[in-house]
């Protein structure tokens, strides 16, 4: 018998053909799962090719390993050995199925190793790496002025659809909107945002505010390097086709940039939010109000949208998130049950929607349920790798959880996608201040100040950087002089700056009376400290008492209401304990501060926790409990915190400790 005939016979007798069919069917199913896995976790498209190649290579391995089990083939089997031959055939069939399973498992294992290696060495947390970077500039509204919300909403929708494409890095809306009506060239915008391509366009509705109107959209894709048009199109359709227009723009851009659109991404790009155009109009109006900070008006629009379409999941998610923000901002805590109901409805209607998970992530983030928030925000990040808002939320939670290095990497990723966001730059500068990495802190705070020169917080942190760096007040005094001239005395705050520089700048705080509504608790406390240093004890007591009363009332009104609804404690305000100490009620102040260090721990909140410990140390000093104060300082110096050797040297609040041996040892150990 020829070799070919013997091969065919062996394939048939060992059921090898059945194993091959099962192997191919299982491979097809696995490749579908791999495609979804890649899209869900934002992995590079070439990993699909790796999986396909490994499964194909497994075929000859299956065939050859099965046939190699018997080196000789016989034409006939003698009757006397028929029973043994039958047993041998059963053994070989079993071996064939085992080889099929082994081939399959080996292919998947190798693919898993490749994926793990890519995650470890390349890192999925760097969205700008190996991606083509693009910014969607606000589309120009060529229609009536009242349609401005529509053109902005269309821009956001296109931005969101592009944001799901894993081969593309899309600059955030916040940074892009700063170029609305800008006369800067493509080259200037590209350099400032770090992008290779710009998408711009025009929008014009035939009848303003009419969901049945025709709309014309003309997008243009520009390559920054040579200012040439890579792609352009004119869409002239009924409003009912607006979702098709949005998805077609995203798909055509991916094609123009030679980006492979994975099937999970394609499904997200093509998704329709609602078939009710009137509901979509109200949704866009709500978005416009929300982005302008008009939360009550946004809630009203979202409520109308869900009345128009009770199955509009995105509108329910937006409604729940907006009501939640109203509550946590202290504007209206009574609406929190309605927020939960809206979010529950969003989960019911759109459990896999990015908007649903982003809203839930915000809810849990504001409630300080960081583990739950992380689950939802990581879902958003996997589906929309360019969603800088979700990435930033994750980063801020990492900071609260004390994951400092992870936090820095995550916020830098968000900043690459939202380079004009001063809050990201300023927050990162503050992080480096707490980590005592002063050169990095200076760099990011200067960047934030360049974008938001009116922010007293950034100026104050920069002064603290200089004061902490070497314990010398000269450079800090110069920076503070500039800061006060730009933003006023508010930059001094109620901490080290007002205590160190009171003689030079304290008068800048002396503007409001104790009951002035323009003053916050921190403002009042700062003024109390200033008047205390001037030996104006009556004025100081008035400010201390106003600070205590105002902040205690605010806490009771807002936080207790939230606790009643959420069953969760928030970190208390810092002001009342320090105000009590300033009033000479040190025993009450110590009790208050110790309670807060127990409720707001460093392990539970790596930002607020150390502040409570620092407050306790200050109050201990004011109460004459010096050893207890030093014990708290030793702890805060061992972790990222606002305390450092430079401040201990220059801040007069620690003067009573100067001659204490433990305090001197503390300074020496921290400066070495």
XYZ file of C-alpha atoms in Angstrom:
672
model
C 0.000 0.000 0.000
C 1.332 3.436 -0.939
C 2.244 5.984 1.718
C -0.611 8.291 0.683
C -3.170 5.494 0.983
C -1.764 4.477 4.322
C -1.929 8.128 5.491
C -5.577 8.395 4.440
C -6.360 5.112 6.156
C -4.664 6.223 9.362
C -6.511 9.560 9.324
C -9.808 7.726 8.960
C -9.184 4.887 11.400
C -7.915 7.115 14.170
C -10.784 9.612 13.817
C -8.128 12.201 13.062
C -10.483 13.949 10.646
C -13.000 14.383 13.482
C -10.306 15.903 15.687
C -9.321 18.239 12.858
C -12.917 19.434 12.409
C -13.313 20.034 16.130
C -9.927 21.802 16.253
C -10.880 24.128 13.391
C -14.277 24.869 14.909
C -12.779 25.599 18.307
C -10.097 27.765 16.681
C -12.762 29.849 14.963
C -14.584 30.368 18.268
C -11.332 31.276 20.028
C -10.400 33.796 17.336
C -13.786 35.470 17.797
C -13.147 35.621 21.549
C -9.614 36.951 20.961
C -11.052 39.688 18.745
C -13.436 40.724 21.514
C -10.690 40.439 24.148
C -8.359 42.672 22.135
C -11.061 45.280 21.649
C -12.210 45.175 25.262
C -8.771 45.627 26.789
C -7.353 47.940 24.132
C -4.603 45.567 22.978
C -2.796 46.070 19.649
C -4.413 44.532 16.550
C -1.319 42.475 15.663
C -2.038 40.180 18.613
C -4.960 38.776 16.598
C -2.499 37.775 13.863
C -0.294 36.093 16.475
C -3.240 34.014 17.732
C -4.219 33.041 14.166
C -0.654 32.004 13.304
C -0.264 29.881 16.448
C -3.520 28.054 15.815
C -2.541 27.380 12.184
C 0.854 26.073 13.284
C -0.971 23.747 15.651
C -2.528 21.854 12.720
C 0.641 20.145 11.374
C 1.739 19.530 14.958
C -1.547 17.700 15.597
C -1.272 15.588 12.429
C 2.422 14.715 12.663
C 2.418 13.968 16.384
C -0.568 11.658 15.984
C 0.856 9.778 12.981
C 4.292 9.484 14.571
C 2.827 7.249 17.252
C 3.125 4.275 14.883
C 6.117 4.046 12.589
C 4.892 1.144 10.452
C 1.592 0.605 8.694
C 0.239 -2.856 7.908
C -2.051 -3.753 5.032
C -3.778 -6.511 6.913
C -4.192 -7.481 10.522
C -3.947 -11.255 11.265
C -7.016 -12.663 13.074
C -4.960 -13.878 16.014
C -3.949 -10.293 16.840
C -7.259 -8.624 15.973
C -8.142 -7.989 19.599
C -4.775 -6.419 20.279
C -5.119 -4.323 17.108
C -8.533 -3.058 18.211
C -7.114 -2.041 21.574
C -4.229 -0.329 19.799
C -6.673 1.577 17.580
C -8.591 2.778 20.635
C -5.336 3.881 22.214
C -4.314 5.779 19.063
C -7.700 7.482 18.772
C -7.392 8.642 22.383
C -3.881 9.834 21.656
C -5.184 11.793 18.663
C -7.716 13.650 20.800
C -5.082 14.306 23.428
C -2.761 15.739 20.781
C -5.551 17.965 19.494
C -6.178 19.319 22.991
C -2.434 19.740 23.570
C -2.008 21.672 20.303
C -4.880 23.915 21.269
C -3.654 24.549 24.816
C -0.053 25.182 23.715
C -1.191 27.732 21.105
C -3.294 29.606 23.683
C -0.537 29.433 26.293
C 2.030 30.906 23.906
C -0.438 33.643 22.941
C -1.030 34.381 26.628
C 2.717 34.725 27.179
C 2.942 37.149 24.246
C 0.066 39.250 25.621
C 1.570 39.279 29.107
C 4.941 40.294 27.733
C 3.396 43.148 25.787
C 1.485 44.371 28.840
C 4.628 44.257 30.988
C 7.147 45.717 28.573
C 5.036 47.909 26.275
C 2.287 48.857 28.684
C -1.320 49.461 27.789
C -1.444 52.568 29.964
C 0.349 54.789 27.449
C -2.334 55.702 24.892
C -0.115 58.078 22.948
C 2.605 55.456 22.374
C 2.538 53.953 18.844
C -0.714 55.723 18.094
C -1.632 58.336 15.579
C -2.637 61.400 17.572
C -5.578 63.528 16.470
C -7.594 66.453 17.774
C -11.190 67.191 16.807
C -11.524 70.965 16.791
C -14.992 72.427 17.486
C -16.983 72.363 14.260
C -17.958 75.842 13.100
C -21.677 76.566 13.275
C -22.725 78.158 9.987
C -26.371 78.248 10.992
C -28.267 80.321 13.511
C -26.546 81.289 16.757
C -29.123 79.307 18.725
C -27.803 76.137 17.068
C -24.369 76.500 18.674
C -25.214 73.730 21.151
C -25.934 71.418 18.221
C -22.606 71.981 16.460
C -20.743 71.522 19.741
C -22.770 68.388 20.483
C -21.992 66.963 17.058
C -18.293 67.644 17.631
C -18.440 65.813 20.959
C -20.258 62.864 19.395
C -17.651 62.492 16.646
C -14.902 62.829 19.258
C -16.478 60.064 21.357
C -16.808 57.706 18.384
C -13.206 58.280 17.382
C -12.207 57.723 20.998
C -13.157 54.027 20.859
C -10.658 53.295 18.073
C -7.680 51.623 19.695
C -5.167 52.648 17.070
C -5.936 56.333 17.542
C -5.171 58.783 20.341
C -7.803 61.534 20.524
C -7.226 64.762 22.431
C -9.929 65.522 24.991
C -12.793 67.909 24.445
C -11.550 70.266 27.162
C -8.236 70.903 25.428
C -9.816 71.018 21.962
C -12.487 73.558 22.954
C -9.787 76.082 23.836
C -9.157 76.428 20.112
C -12.726 77.341 19.243
C -12.650 80.282 16.826
C -8.861 80.293 17.107
C -6.794 81.774 14.293
C -3.777 79.586 15.075
C -2.309 77.561 12.238
C -2.445 73.778 12.032
C 1.269 73.673 12.800
C 0.875 75.765 15.960
C -2.061 73.695 17.213
C -0.275 70.464 16.402
C 2.829 71.525 18.314
C 0.869 72.698 21.368
C -1.238 69.542 21.565
C 1.278 67.020 20.286
C -0.933 65.754 17.457
C -0.231 64.614 13.916
C -3.722 65.247 12.528
C -6.517 67.769 12.972
C -10.184 67.181 12.192
C -12.152 70.353 11.643
C -15.469 71.022 9.965
C -18.630 73.030 9.560
C -22.234 72.328 10.536
C -25.382 73.986 9.257
C -28.996 73.127 9.944
C -31.678 74.197 7.558
C -34.139 74.995 10.358
C -32.620 75.860 13.763
C -33.756 73.709 16.665
C -35.901 71.516 14.418
C -35.211 67.766 14.831
C -36.841 67.180 11.437
C -34.543 69.609 9.620
C -31.891 68.746 7.074
C -28.309 69.190 8.222
C -25.100 69.681 6.276
C -21.801 68.564 7.781
C -18.453 69.099 6.022
C -15.534 67.499 7.914
C -11.885 67.884 6.825
C -8.890 65.882 8.033
C -5.606 67.821 7.957
C -2.076 66.468 8.319
C -0.142 68.828 10.571
C 3.323 68.211 9.121
C 2.544 69.701 5.709
C -0.896 71.310 6.300
C -2.513 69.166 3.595
C -6.049 67.767 3.457
C -5.952 63.998 3.855
C -9.704 63.540 3.565
C -12.856 65.623 3.248
C -16.515 64.887 2.675
C -19.867 66.621 2.448
C -22.874 65.099 4.209
C -26.283 66.529 3.392
C -28.949 64.481 5.180
C -32.072 64.517 7.296
C -31.530 64.779 11.044
C -32.709 61.169 11.342
C -29.402 60.173 9.722
C -27.196 62.124 12.122
C -25.898 58.999 13.889
C -24.975 57.423 10.564
C -23.106 60.617 9.655
C -21.186 60.562 12.952
C -20.171 56.909 12.581
C -19.271 57.292 8.903
C -16.923 60.170 9.719
C -15.156 58.018 12.323
C -14.845 55.022 9.991
C -13.619 57.116 7.076
C -10.952 58.724 9.258
C -9.742 55.308 10.423
C -9.522 54.256 6.770
C -7.693 57.448 5.768
C -5.151 56.923 8.560
C -4.706 53.221 7.698
C -5.961 52.103 11.098
C -7.488 48.643 11.357
C -10.943 48.943 12.870
C -11.563 45.896 15.067
C -15.090 44.539 15.061
C -15.806 45.520 18.713
C -14.687 49.059 17.884
C -16.812 49.072 14.729
C -19.917 48.113 16.707
C -19.296 50.927 19.179
C -18.656 53.426 16.387
C -21.937 52.518 14.674
C -24.150 52.507 17.741
C -27.345 54.614 17.691
C -28.278 56.353 20.934
C -31.974 56.837 20.238
C -34.426 56.861 17.370
C -36.285 59.820 18.879
C -34.772 62.982 17.434
C -36.662 65.239 19.848
C -35.168 63.339 22.783
C -31.703 63.677 21.249
C -32.216 67.445 20.925
C -32.986 67.746 24.630
C -30.023 65.529 25.456
C -27.660 67.801 23.495
C -29.118 70.872 25.203
C -28.562 69.200 28.561
C -24.949 68.454 27.687
C -24.414 72.102 26.735
C -25.838 73.300 30.061
C -23.797 70.779 32.031
C -20.541 71.726 30.324
C -21.302 75.356 31.195
C -21.720 74.406 34.855
C -25.510 74.885 34.763
C -26.421 71.619 36.472
C -30.044 72.431 37.314
C -30.800 73.394 33.724
C -29.005 70.242 32.542
C -31.139 68.072 34.830
C -34.287 69.645 33.405
C -33.192 68.902 29.828
C -32.207 65.319 30.636
C -35.546 64.733 32.366
C -37.361 65.915 29.254
C -35.163 63.688 27.081
C -36.123 60.546 29.000
C -39.765 61.589 28.938
C -39.525 61.757 25.152
C -37.743 58.388 24.965
C -38.072 56.190 28.094
C -35.464 53.815 26.599
C -32.748 56.465 26.171
C -29.992 54.914 28.307
C -27.382 57.651 27.789
C -29.858 60.308 28.924
C -30.629 58.361 32.104
C -26.893 58.031 32.807
C -26.361 61.758 32.256
C -29.397 62.579 34.419
C -28.164 60.441 37.312
C -24.647 61.862 37.127
C -25.881 65.480 37.025
C -28.193 65.044 40.023
C -25.380 63.346 41.902
C -23.056 66.287 41.278
C -25.742 68.663 42.531
C -25.890 66.697 45.758
C -22.177 66.398 46.332
C -21.614 70.053 45.569
C -24.036 70.847 48.383
C -26.561 72.493 46.050
C -29.325 69.917 46.442
C -28.803 66.737 48.476
C -32.544 65.956 48.396
C -32.272 64.656 44.838
C -29.885 61.777 45.574
C -32.648 59.113 45.545
C -33.628 60.329 42.067
C -29.996 60.055 40.997
C -29.867 56.432 42.117
C -33.125 55.674 40.300
C -31.824 57.223 37.071
C -28.550 55.309 37.282
C -30.418 52.066 37.972
C -32.478 52.707 34.840
C -29.308 53.350 32.838
C -27.901 50.019 34.037
C -31.114 48.265 33.060
C -31.241 49.796 29.565
C -27.536 50.036 28.759
C -25.440 47.784 31.009
C -22.559 47.763 28.517
C -22.608 51.458 27.619
C -19.558 53.578 28.301
C -21.829 56.397 29.475
C -23.465 54.146 32.074
C -20.156 53.001 33.523
C -18.710 56.523 33.484
C -21.705 57.808 35.457
C -21.437 54.934 37.951
C -17.704 55.518 38.248
C -18.326 59.186 39.060
C -20.967 58.264 41.625
C -18.673 55.864 43.479
C -15.682 58.185 43.091
C -17.556 61.028 44.779
C -18.783 58.625 47.472
C -15.162 57.503 48.070
C -15.966 53.906 47.149
C -12.779 53.647 45.172
C -12.752 49.908 44.479
C -16.229 50.041 42.924
C -15.394 53.212 41.023
C -12.218 51.659 39.614
C -14.141 48.689 38.163
C -16.457 50.974 36.202
C -13.796 53.438 35.110
C -11.461 50.685 33.931
C -14.374 49.414 31.823
C -14.618 52.879 30.257
C -10.869 53.028 29.726
C -10.882 49.671 27.920
C -13.730 50.707 25.628
C -12.576 54.309 25.125
C -8.783 54.372 25.501
C -8.744 58.102 24.742
C -11.194 58.988 27.520
C -8.936 61.242 29.584
C -11.729 61.945 32.078
C -11.956 58.282 33.092
C -8.170 57.911 33.132
C -7.786 60.997 35.331
C -10.424 59.725 37.767
C -8.489 56.473 38.067
C -5.312 58.450 38.696
C -6.831 60.593 41.438
C -8.188 57.480 43.139
C -4.750 55.886 42.994
C -3.398 58.933 44.800
C -6.044 58.665 47.511
C -5.149 54.980 47.851
C -1.457 55.791 48.263
C -0.441 54.227 44.934
C 1.886 57.103 44.189
C 3.953 55.766 41.296
C 0.885 54.357 39.544
C -0.879 57.669 40.082
C 1.932 59.648 38.448
C 1.967 57.358 35.406
C -1.814 57.475 35.039
C -2.095 61.264 35.317
C 0.760 61.723 32.844
C -1.230 59.507 30.460
C -4.344 61.633 30.975
C -2.313 64.810 30.504
C -0.985 63.537 27.162
C -4.623 63.251 26.027
C -5.677 66.529 27.665
C -2.555 68.717 27.498
C -4.402 71.986 28.106
C -5.955 70.788 31.362
C -4.392 72.913 34.106
C -6.022 70.783 36.833
C -4.082 67.727 35.707
C -0.801 69.633 35.555
C -1.416 71.433 38.849
C -2.547 68.275 40.613
C 0.529 66.428 39.413
C 2.715 69.285 40.657
C 1.034 68.999 44.048
C 1.672 65.246 44.033
C 5.388 65.788 43.493
C 5.374 68.359 46.306
C 3.915 65.747 48.658
C 6.451 63.197 47.398
C 9.207 65.770 48.044
C 10.371 65.695 44.408
C 10.696 69.442 44.124
C 12.147 69.894 40.644
C 9.260 67.926 39.095
C 6.783 69.791 41.272
C 8.173 73.113 40.060
C 7.932 72.033 36.407
C 4.301 70.977 36.528
C 3.156 73.868 38.704
C 4.729 76.388 36.338
C 2.905 74.643 33.502
C -0.390 74.892 35.396
C 0.175 78.565 36.230
C 0.866 79.318 32.573
C -2.565 77.893 31.728
C -4.441 79.258 34.771
C -2.538 82.287 36.147
C -5.547 83.246 38.296
C -5.341 80.100 40.441
C -4.185 80.903 43.971
C -3.725 77.186 44.738
C -1.033 76.676 42.077
C 0.838 79.790 43.157
C 0.626 78.754 46.800
C 1.940 75.259 46.077
C 4.824 76.700 44.062
C 5.797 78.939 46.966
C 5.661 75.892 49.249
C 7.949 74.056 46.822
C 10.569 76.786 47.166
C 10.090 77.016 50.922
C 10.417 73.237 51.299
C 13.282 72.720 48.879
C 16.065 73.996 51.109
C 14.338 75.655 54.048
C 15.386 79.103 52.813
C 12.603 81.695 52.517
C 14.320 83.984 50.024
C 13.278 82.316 46.758
C 9.858 81.590 48.250
C 9.426 85.254 49.231
C 10.156 86.371 45.676
C 7.633 83.885 44.229
C 5.070 84.913 46.837
C 5.510 88.581 45.976
C 4.641 87.812 42.357
C 1.746 85.567 43.392
C 0.179 88.175 45.670
C 0.436 90.778 42.928
C -1.415 88.421 40.538
C -4.019 86.692 42.704
C -4.088 88.633 45.982
C -3.710 87.574 49.596
C -5.751 84.383 49.199
C -2.554 82.638 48.130
C -1.287 82.808 51.712
C -3.899 80.359 52.966
C -4.111 79.447 56.631
C -0.967 77.330 56.967
C 2.805 77.770 56.730
C 2.765 80.698 54.292
C 0.729 83.039 56.480
C 2.795 82.027 59.500
C 6.177 82.478 57.782
C 5.353 85.600 55.766
C 2.745 87.303 57.951
C 4.891 90.381 58.542
C 5.418 90.896 54.804
C 2.020 90.006 53.331
C -0.503 89.488 56.122
C -2.177 92.848 55.526
C -3.418 91.537 52.181
C -5.819 89.299 54.101
C -7.334 92.079 56.191
C -10.309 92.791 53.940
C -13.417 91.033 55.232
C -15.232 91.110 58.553
C -15.843 87.937 60.608
C -19.358 87.448 59.224
C -18.574 88.337 55.607
C -20.123 85.692 53.322
C -17.263 86.041 50.844
C -14.870 84.404 53.305
C -14.479 80.638 53.544
C -13.566 78.847 56.751
C -9.949 78.750 55.590
C -10.021 82.498 54.856
C -11.338 83.227 58.325
C -8.770 80.993 59.944
C -5.969 82.704 58.010
C -7.167 86.106 59.173
C -7.404 84.847 62.740
C -3.775 83.752 62.616
C -2.745 87.089 61.122
C -4.463 89.149 63.805
C -3.089 86.854 66.461
C 0.454 87.583 65.292
C -0.337 91.291 65.528
C -1.471 90.767 69.140
C -5.016 91.800 68.214
C -6.533 89.084 70.374
C -10.172 90.192 70.203
C -10.179 90.294 66.407
C -8.342 86.982 66.301
C -10.937 85.358 68.577
C -13.761 86.725 66.436
C -12.261 85.206 63.306
C -11.513 81.886 65.028
C -15.082 81.656 66.286
C -16.543 82.563 62.877
C -14.363 79.910 61.223
C -15.479 77.263 63.729
C -19.169 78.090 63.477
C -19.292 78.389 59.704
C -17.446 75.180 58.879
C -19.207 73.119 61.557
C -22.601 74.229 60.226
C -21.599 73.492 56.635
C -20.406 70.043 57.571
C -23.605 69.204 59.456
C -25.793 70.471 56.605
C -24.062 68.674 53.733
C -22.038 65.712 54.939
C -24.583 64.385 57.437
C -27.198 64.446 54.691
C -24.924 62.444 52.434
C -24.123 59.967 55.205
C -27.815 59.398 55.854
C -28.318 58.485 52.216
C -25.092 56.655 51.520
C -24.319 55.127 54.918
C -20.741 56.277 54.654
C -18.456 58.681 56.525
C -16.584 61.376 54.692
C -13.435 63.060 55.994
C -14.414 65.958 58.206
C -13.416 69.521 57.489
C -10.090 70.484 59.098
C -11.024 73.964 60.248
C -13.060 73.443 63.481
C -10.282 71.649 65.390
C -7.702 74.315 64.602
C -10.220 77.052 65.350
C -10.960 75.511 68.745
C -7.240 75.441 69.484
C -6.954 79.086 68.480
C -9.753 79.913 70.920
C -7.753 78.267 73.694
C -10.135 75.312 73.903
C -7.228 72.911 73.412
C -8.780 69.950 75.206
C -11.788 70.037 72.841
C -9.464 70.595 69.898
C -7.375 67.519 70.747
C -10.503 65.366 71.075
C -11.808 66.673 67.750
C -8.484 66.164 65.942
C -7.883 62.669 67.378
C -11.382 61.634 66.339
C -10.702 62.795 62.813
C -7.409 60.932 62.530
C -9.349 57.790 63.425
C -12.173 58.431 60.957
C -10.003 59.773 58.152
C -6.956 57.526 58.165
C -3.919 57.648 55.928
C -4.577 54.084 54.788
C -8.100 55.086 53.799
C -7.170 58.406 52.202
C -3.510 59.143 51.500
C -4.272 62.844 50.843
C -6.700 63.820 53.604
C -5.316 61.411 56.201
C -1.859 63.034 56.545
C -3.516 66.469 56.785
C -5.441 65.283 59.849
C -2.246 63.951 61.396
C -0.543 67.283 60.704
C -3.474 69.132 62.315
C -3.173 66.910 65.368
C 0.552 67.687 65.602
C -0.151 71.443 65.462
C -2.851 71.191 68.109
C -0.584 69.124 70.352
C 2.031 71.896 70.140
C -0.587 74.529 71.023
C -1.642 72.345 73.959
C 1.969 71.930 75.152
C 1.978 68.181 74.392
C 5.363 68.245 72.670
C 6.283 64.553 72.660
C 2.899 63.699 71.186
C 3.416 66.365 68.517
C 6.845 64.994 67.572
C 5.435 61.491 67.324
C 2.919 62.721 64.720
C 5.643 64.587 62.831
C 7.819 61.483 62.714
C 4.989 59.613 61.059
C 4.148 62.289 58.487
C 7.819 62.590 57.511
C 7.887 58.852 56.761
C 5.153 59.096 54.097
C 4.265 61.505 51.270
C 2.708 64.448 53.091
C 2.727 68.269 53.332
C 5.359 68.086 56.096
C 9.060 68.201 55.269
C 12.301 69.292 56.889
C 12.321 72.656 55.112
C 8.957 73.651 56.580
C 9.887 72.381 60.020
C 12.901 74.697 59.926
C 11.104 77.907 58.955
C 7.517 77.529 60.230
C 7.176 79.387 63.566
C 4.408 77.067 64.782
C 7.139 74.569 65.649
C 9.207 77.104 67.641
C 8.290 75.519 71.003
C 9.977 72.320 69.801
C 13.281 73.861 68.709
C 15.232 72.850 71.813
C 13.626 69.445 72.124
C 16.248 66.689 71.491
C 13.792 64.485 69.583
C 12.864 67.381 67.300
C 16.517 68.129 66.569
C 17.121 64.446 65.784
C 14.107 64.515 63.498
C 15.498 67.435 61.499
C 18.933 65.853 61.232
C 17.599 62.498 60.038
C 15.346 64.073 57.429
C 17.962 66.408 55.975
C 20.654 63.760 55.586
